[in-house]
Coordinates of N, CA, C and O in Angstrom, one line a residue:
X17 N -46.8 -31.9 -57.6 CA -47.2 -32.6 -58.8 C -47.5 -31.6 -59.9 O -47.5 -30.4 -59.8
X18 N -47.8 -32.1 -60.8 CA -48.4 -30.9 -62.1 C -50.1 -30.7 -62.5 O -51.0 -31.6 -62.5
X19 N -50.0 -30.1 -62.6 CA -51.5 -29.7 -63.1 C -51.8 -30.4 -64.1 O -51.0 -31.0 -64.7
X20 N -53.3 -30.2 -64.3 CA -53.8 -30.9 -65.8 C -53.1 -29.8 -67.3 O -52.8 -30.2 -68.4
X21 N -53.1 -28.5 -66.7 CA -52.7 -27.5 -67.7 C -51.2 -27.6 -67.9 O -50.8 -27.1 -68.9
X22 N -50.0 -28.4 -67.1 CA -49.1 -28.6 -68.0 C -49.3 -29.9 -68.7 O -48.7 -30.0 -69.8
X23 N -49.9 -30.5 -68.5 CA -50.0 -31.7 -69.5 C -50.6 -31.3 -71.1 O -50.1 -31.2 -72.2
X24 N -51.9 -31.1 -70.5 CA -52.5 -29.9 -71.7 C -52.2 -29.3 -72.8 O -52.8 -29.2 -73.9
X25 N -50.5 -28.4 -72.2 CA -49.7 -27.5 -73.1 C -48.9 -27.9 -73.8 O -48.6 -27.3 -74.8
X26 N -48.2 -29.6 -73.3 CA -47.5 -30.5 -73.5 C -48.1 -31.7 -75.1 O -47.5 -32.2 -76.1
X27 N -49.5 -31.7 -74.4 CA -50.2 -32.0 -75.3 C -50.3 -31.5 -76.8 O -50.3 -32.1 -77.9
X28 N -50.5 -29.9 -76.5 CA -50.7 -29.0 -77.4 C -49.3 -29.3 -78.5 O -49.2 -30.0 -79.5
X29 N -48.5 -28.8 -77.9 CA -47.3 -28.5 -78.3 C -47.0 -30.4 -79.3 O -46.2 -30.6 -80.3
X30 N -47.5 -31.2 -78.8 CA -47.1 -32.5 -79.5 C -47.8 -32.3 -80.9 O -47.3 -32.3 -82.0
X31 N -49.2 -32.0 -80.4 CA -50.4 -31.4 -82.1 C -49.6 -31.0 -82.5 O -49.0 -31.6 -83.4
X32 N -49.1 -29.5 -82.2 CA -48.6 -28.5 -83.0 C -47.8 -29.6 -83.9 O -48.3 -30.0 -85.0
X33 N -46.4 -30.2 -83.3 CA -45.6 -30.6 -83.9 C -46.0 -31.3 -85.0 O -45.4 -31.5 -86.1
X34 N -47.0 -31.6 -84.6 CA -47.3 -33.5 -85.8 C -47.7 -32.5 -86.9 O -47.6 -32.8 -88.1
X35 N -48.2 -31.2 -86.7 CA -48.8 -30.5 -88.2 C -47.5 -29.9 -88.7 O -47.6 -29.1 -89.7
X36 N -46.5 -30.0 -88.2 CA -45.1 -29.3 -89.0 C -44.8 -28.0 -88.7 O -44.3 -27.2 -89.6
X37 N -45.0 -27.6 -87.5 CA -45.1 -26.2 -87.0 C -43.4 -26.2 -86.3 O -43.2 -27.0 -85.3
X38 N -42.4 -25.5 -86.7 CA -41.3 -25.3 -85.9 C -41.8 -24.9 -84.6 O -43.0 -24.7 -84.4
X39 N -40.5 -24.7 -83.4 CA -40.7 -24.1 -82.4 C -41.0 -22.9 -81.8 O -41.4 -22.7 -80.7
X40 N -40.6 -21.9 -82.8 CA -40.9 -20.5 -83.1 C -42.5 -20.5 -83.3 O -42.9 -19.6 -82.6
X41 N -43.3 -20.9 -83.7 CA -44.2 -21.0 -84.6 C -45.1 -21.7 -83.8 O -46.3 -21.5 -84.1
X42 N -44.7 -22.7 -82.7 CA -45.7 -22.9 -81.7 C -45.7 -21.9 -80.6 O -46.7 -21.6 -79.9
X43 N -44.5 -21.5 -80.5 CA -44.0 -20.3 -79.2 C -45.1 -19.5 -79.5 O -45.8 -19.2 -78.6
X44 N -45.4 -18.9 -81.2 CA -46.2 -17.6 -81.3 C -47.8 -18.3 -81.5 O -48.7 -17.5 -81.2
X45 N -48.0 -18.8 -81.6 CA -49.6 -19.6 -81.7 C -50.1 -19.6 -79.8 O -51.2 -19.4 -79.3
X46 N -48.8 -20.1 -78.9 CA -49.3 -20.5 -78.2 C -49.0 -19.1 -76.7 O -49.3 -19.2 -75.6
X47 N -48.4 -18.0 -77.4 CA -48.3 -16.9 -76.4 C -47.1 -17.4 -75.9 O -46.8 -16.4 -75.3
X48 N -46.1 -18.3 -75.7 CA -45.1 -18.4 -75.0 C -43.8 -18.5 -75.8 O -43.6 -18.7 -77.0
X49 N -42.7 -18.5 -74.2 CA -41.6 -18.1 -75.1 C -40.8 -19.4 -75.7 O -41.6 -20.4 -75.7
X50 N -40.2 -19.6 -76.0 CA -39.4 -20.8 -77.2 C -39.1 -21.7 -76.3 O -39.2 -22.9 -76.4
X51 N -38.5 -20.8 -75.0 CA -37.6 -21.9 -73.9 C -38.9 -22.8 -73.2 O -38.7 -24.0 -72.8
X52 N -40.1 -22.1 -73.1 CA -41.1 -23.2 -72.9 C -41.2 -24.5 -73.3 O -41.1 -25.5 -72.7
X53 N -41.6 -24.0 -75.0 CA -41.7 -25.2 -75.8 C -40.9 -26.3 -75.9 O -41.3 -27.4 -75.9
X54 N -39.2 -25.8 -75.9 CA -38.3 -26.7 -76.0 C -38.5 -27.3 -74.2 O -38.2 -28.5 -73.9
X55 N -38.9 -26.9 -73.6 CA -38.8 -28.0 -72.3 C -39.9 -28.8 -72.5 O -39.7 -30.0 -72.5
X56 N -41.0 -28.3 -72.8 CA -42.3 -29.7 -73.6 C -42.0 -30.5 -74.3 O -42.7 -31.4 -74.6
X57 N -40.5 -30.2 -74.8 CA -40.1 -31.0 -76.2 C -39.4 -32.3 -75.2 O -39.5 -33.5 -75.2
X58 N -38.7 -31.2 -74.5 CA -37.9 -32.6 -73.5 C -38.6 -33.7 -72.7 O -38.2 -34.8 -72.3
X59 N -39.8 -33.0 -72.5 CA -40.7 -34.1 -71.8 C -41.3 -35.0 -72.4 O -41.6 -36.1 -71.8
X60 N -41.6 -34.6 -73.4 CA -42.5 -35.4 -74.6 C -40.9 -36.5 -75.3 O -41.3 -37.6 -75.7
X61 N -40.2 -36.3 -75.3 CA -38.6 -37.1 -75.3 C -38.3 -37.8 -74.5 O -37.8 -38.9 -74.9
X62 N -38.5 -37.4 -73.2 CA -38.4 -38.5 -72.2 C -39.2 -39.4 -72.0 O -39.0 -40.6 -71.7
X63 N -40.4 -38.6 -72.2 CA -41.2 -40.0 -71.7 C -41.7 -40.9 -72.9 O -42.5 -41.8 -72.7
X64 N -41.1 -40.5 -74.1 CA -40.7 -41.4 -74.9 C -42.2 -41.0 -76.1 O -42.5 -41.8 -76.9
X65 N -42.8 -40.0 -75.9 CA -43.8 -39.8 -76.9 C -43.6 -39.6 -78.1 O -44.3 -40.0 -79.0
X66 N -42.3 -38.7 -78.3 CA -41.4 -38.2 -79.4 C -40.5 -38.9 -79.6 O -40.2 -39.6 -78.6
X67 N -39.8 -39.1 -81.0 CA -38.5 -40.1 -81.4 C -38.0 -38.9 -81.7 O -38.5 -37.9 -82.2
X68 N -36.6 -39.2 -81.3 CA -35.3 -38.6 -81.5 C -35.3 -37.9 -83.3 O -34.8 -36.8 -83.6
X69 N -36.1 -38.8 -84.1 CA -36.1 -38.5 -85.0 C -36.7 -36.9 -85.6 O -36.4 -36.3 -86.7
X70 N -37.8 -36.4 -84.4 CA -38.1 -35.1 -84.7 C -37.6 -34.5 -83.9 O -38.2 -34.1 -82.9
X71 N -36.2 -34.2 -84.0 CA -35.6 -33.2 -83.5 C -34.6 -33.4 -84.9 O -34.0 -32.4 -85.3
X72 N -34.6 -34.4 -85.6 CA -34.0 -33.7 -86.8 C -34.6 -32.5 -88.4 O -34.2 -32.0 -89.4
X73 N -36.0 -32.8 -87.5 CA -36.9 -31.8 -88.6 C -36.3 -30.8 -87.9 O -35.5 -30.1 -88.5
X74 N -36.5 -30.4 -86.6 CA -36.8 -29.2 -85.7 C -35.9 -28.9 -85.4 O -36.0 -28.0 -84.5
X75 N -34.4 -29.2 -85.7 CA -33.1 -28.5 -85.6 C -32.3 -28.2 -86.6 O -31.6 -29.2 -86.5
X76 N -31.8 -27.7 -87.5 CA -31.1 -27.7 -88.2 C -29.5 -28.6 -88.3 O -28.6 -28.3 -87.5
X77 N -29.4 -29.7 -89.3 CA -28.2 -30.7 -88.8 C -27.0 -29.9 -88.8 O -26.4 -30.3 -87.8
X78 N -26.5 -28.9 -89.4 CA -25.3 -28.2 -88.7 C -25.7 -27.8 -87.4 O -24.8 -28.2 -86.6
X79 N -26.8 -26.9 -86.6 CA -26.7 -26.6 -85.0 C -26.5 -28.0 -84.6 O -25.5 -28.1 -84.0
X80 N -27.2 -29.2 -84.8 CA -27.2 -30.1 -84.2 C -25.8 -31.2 -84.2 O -25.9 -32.2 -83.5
X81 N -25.1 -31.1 -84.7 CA -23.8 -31.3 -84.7 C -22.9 -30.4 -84.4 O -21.7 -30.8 -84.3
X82 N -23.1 -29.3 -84.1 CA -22.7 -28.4 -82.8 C -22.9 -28.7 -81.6 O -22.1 -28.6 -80.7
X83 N -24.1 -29.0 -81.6 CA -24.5 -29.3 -79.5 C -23.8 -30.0 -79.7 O -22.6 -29.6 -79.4
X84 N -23.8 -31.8 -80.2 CA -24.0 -32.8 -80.3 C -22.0 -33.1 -79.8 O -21.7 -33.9 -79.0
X85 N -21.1 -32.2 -80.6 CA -19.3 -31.6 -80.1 C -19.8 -31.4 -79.3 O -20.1 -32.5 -78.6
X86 N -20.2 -30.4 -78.8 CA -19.8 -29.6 -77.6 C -20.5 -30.4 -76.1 O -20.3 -30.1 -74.9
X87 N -21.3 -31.3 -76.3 CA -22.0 -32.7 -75.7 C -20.9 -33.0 -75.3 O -20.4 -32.6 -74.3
X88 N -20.3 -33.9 -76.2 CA -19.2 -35.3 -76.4 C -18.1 -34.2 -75.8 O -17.9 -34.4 -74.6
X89 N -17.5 -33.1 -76.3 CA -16.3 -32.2 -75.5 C -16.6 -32.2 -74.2 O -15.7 -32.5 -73.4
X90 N -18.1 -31.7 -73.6 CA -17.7 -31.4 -72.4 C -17.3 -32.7 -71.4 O -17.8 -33.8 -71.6
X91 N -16.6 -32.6 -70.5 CA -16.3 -33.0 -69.0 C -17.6 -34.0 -68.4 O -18.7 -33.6 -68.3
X92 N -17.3 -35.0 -68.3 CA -18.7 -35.8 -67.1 C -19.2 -35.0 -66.1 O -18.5 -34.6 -65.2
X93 N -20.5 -34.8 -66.3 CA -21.1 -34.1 -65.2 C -21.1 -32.3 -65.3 O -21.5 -31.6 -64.4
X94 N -20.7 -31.8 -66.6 CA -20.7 -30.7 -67.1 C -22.4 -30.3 -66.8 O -23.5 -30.9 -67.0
X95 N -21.9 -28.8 -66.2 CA -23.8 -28.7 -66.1 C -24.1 -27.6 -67.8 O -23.3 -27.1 -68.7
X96 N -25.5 -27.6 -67.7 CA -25.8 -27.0 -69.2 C -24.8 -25.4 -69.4 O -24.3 -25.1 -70.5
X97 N -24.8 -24.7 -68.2 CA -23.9 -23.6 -68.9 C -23.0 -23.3 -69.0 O -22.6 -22.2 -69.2
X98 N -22.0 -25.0 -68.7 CA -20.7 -24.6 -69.5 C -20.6 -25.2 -70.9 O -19.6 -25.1 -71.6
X99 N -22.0 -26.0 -71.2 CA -22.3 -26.1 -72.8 C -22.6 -25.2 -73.4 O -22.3 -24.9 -74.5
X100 N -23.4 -24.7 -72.6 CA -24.0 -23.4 -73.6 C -22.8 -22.3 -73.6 O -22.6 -21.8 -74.7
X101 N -22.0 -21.9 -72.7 CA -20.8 -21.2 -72.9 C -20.0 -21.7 -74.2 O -19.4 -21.0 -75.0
X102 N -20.3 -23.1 -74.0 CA -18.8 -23.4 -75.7 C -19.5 -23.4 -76.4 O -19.2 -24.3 -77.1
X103 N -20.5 -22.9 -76.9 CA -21.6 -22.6 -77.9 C -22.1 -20.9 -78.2 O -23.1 -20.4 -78.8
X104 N -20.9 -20.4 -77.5 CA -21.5 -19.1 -76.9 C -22.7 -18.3 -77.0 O -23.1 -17.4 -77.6
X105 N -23.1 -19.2 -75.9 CA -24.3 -18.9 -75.6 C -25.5 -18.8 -76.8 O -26.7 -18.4 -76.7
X106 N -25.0 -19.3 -77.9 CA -26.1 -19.0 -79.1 C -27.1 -20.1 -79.1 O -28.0 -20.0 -79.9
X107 N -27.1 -21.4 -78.0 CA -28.2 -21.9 -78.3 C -28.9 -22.1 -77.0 O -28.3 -22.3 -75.9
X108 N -30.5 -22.1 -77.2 CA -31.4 -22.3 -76.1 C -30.7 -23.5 -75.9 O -30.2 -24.3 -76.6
X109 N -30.9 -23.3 -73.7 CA -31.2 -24.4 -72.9 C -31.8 -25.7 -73.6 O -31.3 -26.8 -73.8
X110 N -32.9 -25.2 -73.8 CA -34.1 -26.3 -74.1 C -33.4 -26.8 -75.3 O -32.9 -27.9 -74.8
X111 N -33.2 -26.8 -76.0 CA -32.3 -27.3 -77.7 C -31.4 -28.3 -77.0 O -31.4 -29.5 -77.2
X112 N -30.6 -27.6 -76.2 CA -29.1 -28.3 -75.5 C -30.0 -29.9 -74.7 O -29.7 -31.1 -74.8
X113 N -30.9 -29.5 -74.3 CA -31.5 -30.6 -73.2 C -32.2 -31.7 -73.9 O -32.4 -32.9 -73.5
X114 N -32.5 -31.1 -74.8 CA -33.4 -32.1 -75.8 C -32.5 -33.1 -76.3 O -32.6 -34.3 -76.2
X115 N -31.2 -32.2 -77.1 CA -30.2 -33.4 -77.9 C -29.6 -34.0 -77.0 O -29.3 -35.1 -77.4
X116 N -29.2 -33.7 -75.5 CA -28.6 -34.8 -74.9 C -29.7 -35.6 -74.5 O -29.5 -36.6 -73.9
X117 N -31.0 -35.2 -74.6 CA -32.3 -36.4 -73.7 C -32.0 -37.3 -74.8 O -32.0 -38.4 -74.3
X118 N -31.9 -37.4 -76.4 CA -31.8 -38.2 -77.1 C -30.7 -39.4 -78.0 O -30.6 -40.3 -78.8
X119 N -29.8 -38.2 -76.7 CA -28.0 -39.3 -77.3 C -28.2 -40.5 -76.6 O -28.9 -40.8 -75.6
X120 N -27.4 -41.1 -77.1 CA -27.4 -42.8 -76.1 C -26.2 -42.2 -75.5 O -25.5 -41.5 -76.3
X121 N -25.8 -42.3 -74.4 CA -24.6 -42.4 -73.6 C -23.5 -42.6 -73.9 O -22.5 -42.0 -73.6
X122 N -23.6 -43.6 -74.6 CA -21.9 -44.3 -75.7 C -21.8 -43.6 -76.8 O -20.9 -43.9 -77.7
X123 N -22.7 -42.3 -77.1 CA -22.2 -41.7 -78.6 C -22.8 -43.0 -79.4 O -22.0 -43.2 -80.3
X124 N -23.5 -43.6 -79.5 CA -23.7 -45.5 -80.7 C -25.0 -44.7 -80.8 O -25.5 -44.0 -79.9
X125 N -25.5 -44.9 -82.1 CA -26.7 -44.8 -82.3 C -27.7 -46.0 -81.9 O -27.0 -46.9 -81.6
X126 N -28.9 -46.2 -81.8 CA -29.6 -47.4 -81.0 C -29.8 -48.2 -82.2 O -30.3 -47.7 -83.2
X127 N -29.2 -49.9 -81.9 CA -29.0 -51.2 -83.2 C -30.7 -51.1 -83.2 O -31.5 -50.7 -82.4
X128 N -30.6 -51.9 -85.0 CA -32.1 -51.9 -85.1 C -32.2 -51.1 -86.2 O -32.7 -51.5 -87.2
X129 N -31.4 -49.4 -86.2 CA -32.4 -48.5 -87.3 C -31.2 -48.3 -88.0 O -30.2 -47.8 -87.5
X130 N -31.1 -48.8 -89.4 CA -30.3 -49.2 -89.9 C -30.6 -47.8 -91.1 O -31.7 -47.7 -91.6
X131 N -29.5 -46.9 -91.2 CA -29.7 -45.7 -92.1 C -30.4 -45.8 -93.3 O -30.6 -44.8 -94.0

C-alpha cells in the first residue's frame, strides 16, 4: 500500500498546481526530479482530482499534439518506449502517461464540453 507521504507529496504537488507553478518549478520547490511530479500528475488524473484541462496550461499545445500523433500512430498495446522512441526520446515518461490517462479511447472528445 502507500504511505501517508505519498499522498502528502501528491497533495503538495495539486497546491503547487492550483498556484500556477509549472512542473519544473514544483520539481525545484519540492527537491525532486520532474519524472516524479509528472507521475503525481497522473495520479491526481486518474483518480479524477485533475481535469484534463490542466494539462493544457502545463504542456505546451504543439508538444501536446505531438504525443497526442504519436498516441493515435502507435500499434494497440504499444508500451511507453516505443512512444517515446517516435518522439525521440524528447519527452518525459510522465508527460506521455498523463496525455494518454486523459484521451478518451475513440480519439472523441467527452459530449457535454462544447468549445
Amino acid at each position: 500500500g502507500e504511505g501517508p507521504g505519498v499522498r502528502e507529496s501528491t497533495t503538495d504537488t495539486f497546491l503547487l498546481l492550483q498556484e500556477g507553478l509549472s512542473i519544473e518549478e514544483i520539481a525545484r520547490a519540492r527537491s525532486v526530479k520532474n519524472s516524479a511530479v509528472w507521475a503525481e500528475l497522473e495520479k491526481l488524473l486518474s483518480d479524477g482530482l485533475l481535469e484534463g484541462e490542466a494539462l493544457e496550461v502545463l504542456i505546451p499545445d504543439s508538444l501536446r499534439r505531438r504525443v497526442e500523433d504519436a498516441l493515435t500512430a502507435a500499434p494497440p498495446g504499444a508500451g511507453l518506449r516505443s512512444i517515446a522512441d517516435a518522439l525521440n526520446n524528447e519527452v518525459d515518461y510522465g508527460l506521455i502517461r498523463c496525455i494518454a490517462a486523459v484521451r478518451q479511447p475513440t480519439g472523441e472528445r467527452a459530449s457535454g464540453n462544447p468549445e
